[in-house]
PDB file of C-alpha atoms in Angstrom:
ATOM      1  CA  MET I1144     -66.385 152.467 -76.669  1.00 44.00           C
ATOM      2  CA  ALA I1145     -65.113 152.139 -80.289  1.00 45.00           C
ATOM      3  CA  THR I1146     -61.766 150.682 -81.805  1.00 43.00           C
ATOM      4  CA  THR I1147     -59.576 151.658 -84.731  1.00 40.00           C
ATOM      5  CA  PRO I1148     -60.177 150.157 -87.900  1.00 39.00           C
ATOM      6  CA  SER I1149     -57.236 148.426 -89.112  1.00 36.00           C
ATOM      7  CA  ILE I1150     -55.903 151.057 -91.740  1.00 35.00           C
ATOM      8  CA  LEU I1151     -54.787 148.860 -94.691  1.00 35.00           C
ATOM      9  CA  LEU I1152     -54.515 151.794 -97.441  1.00 36.00           C
ATOM     10  CA  LEU I1153     -52.190 154.024 -98.229  1.00 41.00           C
ATOM     11  CA  GLU I1154     -51.908 157.384-100.096  1.00 40.00           C
ATOM     12  CA  SER I1155     -49.370 157.468-102.932  1.00 41.00           C
ATOM     13  CA  SER I1156     -47.503 160.658-104.589  1.00 41.00           C
ATOM     14  CA  ASP I1157     -50.135 161.424-107.129  1.00 43.00           C
ATOM     15  CA  GLY I1158     -53.216 161.099-104.048  1.00 42.00           C
ATOM     16  CA  ALA I1159     -54.776 158.456-105.180  1.00 43.00           C
ATOM     17  CA  PHE I1160     -54.663 155.200-101.969  1.00 43.00           C
ATOM     18  CA  GLN I1161     -53.210 151.893-102.573  1.00 42.00           C
ATOM     19  CA  ARG I1162     -54.562 148.632-100.699  1.00 39.00           C
ATOM     20  CA  ASP I1163     -51.855 146.224 -99.843  1.00 39.00           C
ATOM     21  CA  ALA I1164     -48.205 147.931-100.602  1.00 39.00           C
ATOM     22  CA  PRO I1165     -45.655 145.308-100.808  1.00 37.00           C
ATOM     23  CA  ASN I1166     -43.621 147.286 -98.005  1.00 38.00           C
ATOM     24  CA  PRO I1167     -46.557 149.771 -96.891  1.00 41.00           C
ATOM     25  CA  SER I1168     -43.653 151.622 -94.044  1.00 40.00           C
ATOM     26  CA  ALA I1169     -41.076 152.346 -97.118  1.00 37.00           C
ATOM     27  CA  HIS I1170     -44.336 153.928 -99.297  1.00 39.00           C
ATOM     28  CA  ARG I1171     -45.805 156.448 -97.049  1.00 45.00           C
ATOM     29  CA  MET I1172     -42.066 156.808 -95.522  1.00 44.00           C
ATOM     30  CA  ASP I1173     -40.780 157.836 -98.884  1.00 44.00           C
ATOM     31  CA  SER I1174     -43.047 160.063 -99.805  1.00 46.00           C
ATOM     32  CA  LEU I1175     -42.832 162.131 -96.346  1.00 47.00           C
ATOM     33  CA  GLN I1176     -38.483 162.151 -96.856  1.00 45.00           C
ATOM     34  CA  GLY I1177     -37.611 166.123 -96.944  1.00 48.00           C
ATOM     35  CA  SER I1178     -34.452 167.408 -98.553  1.00 46.00           C
ATOM     36  CA  GLY I1179     -31.389 166.223 -96.933  1.00 49.00           C
ATOM     37  CA  ALA I1180     -32.848 165.476 -93.275  1.00 50.00           C
ATOM     38  CA  ARG I1181     -32.869 162.694 -92.360  1.00 52.00           C
ATOM     39  CA  ARG I1182     -36.127 161.455 -91.071  1.00 59.00           C
ATOM     40  CA  SER I1183     -38.433 157.984 -89.803  1.00 76.00           C
ATOM     41  CA  ALA I1184     -41.421 157.481 -90.236  1.00 86.00           C
ATOM     42  CA  ARG I1185     -43.545 154.900 -88.165  1.00 89.00           C
ATOM     43  CA  PHE I1186     -46.624 153.853 -87.354  1.00 92.00           C
ATOM     44  CA  GLU I1187     -48.111 154.465 -84.515  1.00 91.00           C
ATOM     45  CA  THR I1188     -51.240 154.340 -81.926  1.00 93.00           C
ATOM     46  CA  THR I1189     -52.040 157.319 -79.674  1.00 92.00           C
ATOM     47  CA  ARG I1190     -54.806 159.043 -78.349  1.00 94.00           C
ATOM     48  CA  PRO I1191     -56.853 161.838 -80.363  1.00 94.00           C
ATOM     49  CA  SER I1192     -55.639 164.473 -77.875  1.00 93.00           C
ATOM     50  CA  ALA I1193     -52.664 163.554 -78.195  1.00 94.00           C
ATOM     51  CA  LEU I1194     -51.948 165.079 -81.410  1.00 95.00           C
ATOM     52  CA  SER I1195     -50.755 168.877 -81.460  1.00 95.00           C
ATOM     53  CA  VAL I1196     -54.319 169.802 -83.224  1.00 94.00           C
ATOM     54  CA  ASP I1197     -54.397 173.520 -85.213  1.00 93.00           C
ATOM     55  CA  GLU I1198     -57.778 173.470 -83.349  1.00 92.00           C
ATOM     56  CA  SER I1199     -58.721 177.153 -85.337  1.00 93.00           C
ATOM     57  CA  MET I1200     -58.456 174.904 -88.812  1.00 90.00           C
ATOM     58  CA  VAL I1201     -61.174 172.497 -87.353  1.00 90.00           C
ATOM     59  CA  ALA I1202     -63.289 174.758 -86.731  1.00 92.00           C
ATOM     60  CA  ARG I1203     -63.068 176.304 -89.802  1.00 92.00           C
ATOM     61  CA  HIS I1204     -63.718 173.228 -91.257  1.00 90.00           C
ATOM     62  CA  ASP I1205     -66.471 172.568 -89.176  1.00 90.00           C
ATOM     63  CA  ASP I1206     -68.958 175.324 -90.018  1.00 93.00           C
ATOM     64  CA  ASP I1207     -67.937 174.602 -93.920  1.00 94.00           C
ATOM     65  CA  PRO I1208     -70.608 172.399 -95.572  1.00 95.00           C
ATOM     66  CA  VAL I1209     -67.692 170.562 -97.426  1.00 95.00           C
ATOM     67  CA  HIS I1210     -65.809 169.452 -94.701  1.00 94.00           C
ATOM     68  CA  GLN I1211     -68.862 168.239 -92.734  1.00 95.00           C
ATOM     69  CA  ASP I1212     -70.066 166.274 -95.888  1.00 96.00           C
ATOM     70  CA  ARG I1213     -66.532 164.946 -95.307  1.00 95.00           C
ATOM     71  CA  ARG I1214     -66.329 163.958 -91.895  1.00 96.00           C
ATOM     72  CA  ASP I1215     -69.357 162.409 -92.255  1.00 96.00           C
ATOM     73  CA  ARG I1216     -68.462 160.153 -94.389  1.00 97.00           C
ATOM     74  CA  PHE I1217     -65.947 159.655 -92.675  1.00 96.00           C
ATOM     75  CA  CYS I1218     -68.176 158.588 -89.783  1.00 97.00           C
ATOM     76  CA  GLN I1219     -69.942 156.514 -91.777  1.00 97.00           C
ATOM     77  CA  ALA I1220     -66.814 154.423 -92.986  1.00 96.00           C
ATOM     78  CA  ILE I1221     -65.546 154.053 -89.191  1.00 95.00           C
ATOM     79  CA  VAL I1222     -69.786 152.953 -88.080  1.00 96.00           C
ATOM     80  CA  SER I1223     -68.928 150.259 -91.124  1.00 96.00           C
ATOM     81  CA  GLY I1224     -65.865 149.466 -90.386  1.00 94.00           C
ATOM     82  CA  GLU I1225     -64.377 150.409 -93.214  1.00 93.00           C
ATOM     83  CA  GLU I1226     -60.390 150.477 -93.753  1.00 86.00           C
ATOM     84  CA  LEU I1227     -59.517 154.941 -93.515  1.00 90.00           C
ATOM     85  CA  PRO I1228     -55.796 155.816 -94.305  1.00 94.00           C
ATOM     86  CA  PRO I1229     -54.231 156.706 -90.935  1.00 96.00           C
ATOM     87  CA  LEU I1230     -53.556 160.775 -89.655  1.00 96.00           C
ATOM     88  CA  ILE I1231     -50.476 162.180 -90.333  1.00 96.00           C
ATOM     89  CA  ALA I1232     -48.205 163.789 -88.078  1.00 96.00           C
ATOM     90  CA  ILE I1233     -44.602 165.437 -87.846  1.00 94.00           C
ATOM     91  CA  GLY I1234     -42.465 166.102 -85.418  1.00 91.00           C
ATOM     92  CA  VAL I1235     -41.870 165.387 -81.772  1.00 89.00           C
ATOM     93  CA  ASP I1236     -44.893 166.922 -80.854  1.00 90.00           C
ATOM     94  CA  CYS I1237     -47.245 165.041 -83.333  1.00 93.00           C
ATOM     95  CA  ARG I1238     -48.101 167.791 -85.878  1.00 95.00           C
ATOM     96  CA  LEU I1239     -51.199 167.134 -87.953  1.00 96.00           C
ATOM     97  CA  VAL I1240     -50.729 167.790 -90.925  1.00 95.00           C
ATOM     98  CA  ASP I1241     -53.088 164.952 -92.982  1.00 95.00           C
ATOM     99  CA  GLY I1242     -56.204 163.945 -91.467  1.00 95.00           C
ATOM    100  CA  TYR I1243     -58.584 166.592 -89.954  1.00 95.00           C
ATOM    101  CA  ALA I1244     -61.179 165.051 -91.457  1.00 95.00           C
ATOM    102  CA  ARG I1245     -60.475 161.733 -90.477  1.00 96.00           C
ATOM    103  CA  LEU I1246     -59.495 163.449 -86.556  1.00 96.00           C
ATOM    104  CA  ARG I1247     -62.896 164.803 -86.598  1.00 96.00           C
ATOM    105  CA  ALA I1248     -65.366 161.827 -87.258  1.00 96.00           C
ATOM    106  CA  ALA I1249     -62.883 159.752 -84.225  1.00 95.00           C
ATOM    107  CA  ARG I1250     -63.811 162.729 -81.969  1.00 95.00           C
ATOM    108  CA  LEU I1251     -66.934 162.712 -82.945  1.00 95.00           C
ATOM    109  CA  LEU I1252     -67.383 159.059 -82.583  1.00 96.00           C
ATOM    110  CA  GLU I1253     -65.463 158.835 -79.300  1.00 96.00           C
ATOM    111  CA  ILE I1254     -62.836 157.295 -80.763  1.00 94.00           C
ATOM    112  CA  GLU I1255     -59.739 156.369 -77.494  1.00 93.00           C
ATOM    113  CA  ASP I1256     -56.989 155.496 -80.222  1.00 94.00           C
ATOM    114  CA  VAL I1257     -56.292 156.361 -83.880  1.00 94.00           C
ATOM    115  CA  SER I1258     -53.933 155.173 -86.669  1.00 94.00           C
ATOM    116  CA  VAL I1259     -51.223 157.849 -87.007  1.00 95.00           C
ATOM    117  CA  LEU I1260     -48.386 157.555 -89.779  1.00 95.00           C
ATOM    118  CA  VAL I1261     -45.318 159.853 -87.490  1.00 94.00           C
ATOM    119  CA  GLN I1262     -42.661 161.196 -88.935  1.00 91.00           C
ATOM    120  CA  ARG I1263     -40.018 162.559 -86.247  1.00 82.00           C
ATOM    121  CA  GLY I1264     -36.589 164.547 -87.689  1.00 70.00           C
ATOM    122  CA  GLN I1265     -33.369 162.388 -86.250  1.00 51.00           C
TER     123      GLN I1265
END
């Protein structure tokens, strides 16, 4: 089975990806902070099946050529060893909120573990 590649890219507030942020966890945590709620975010490695996923969205993406292309590009990137941004999940149930194309690529390639940035409320 394939393994999860290293994740060194982080999304900034403007949607661009940065390499080697001085404090990657803090960088993403700042953008995940909710209004007034105390939250923490951390990187975790988990099985894709452990995430709470809106499967109807996965099905819609699988039927859309634009999303098929994104999934296929992520598959190619994973196979060639490129670094990808982590999936983003929130809550105690690890509900996926960002990274559907990356998740679909991981499923297609039967990757056992994926990197996820999880934000849980406290």
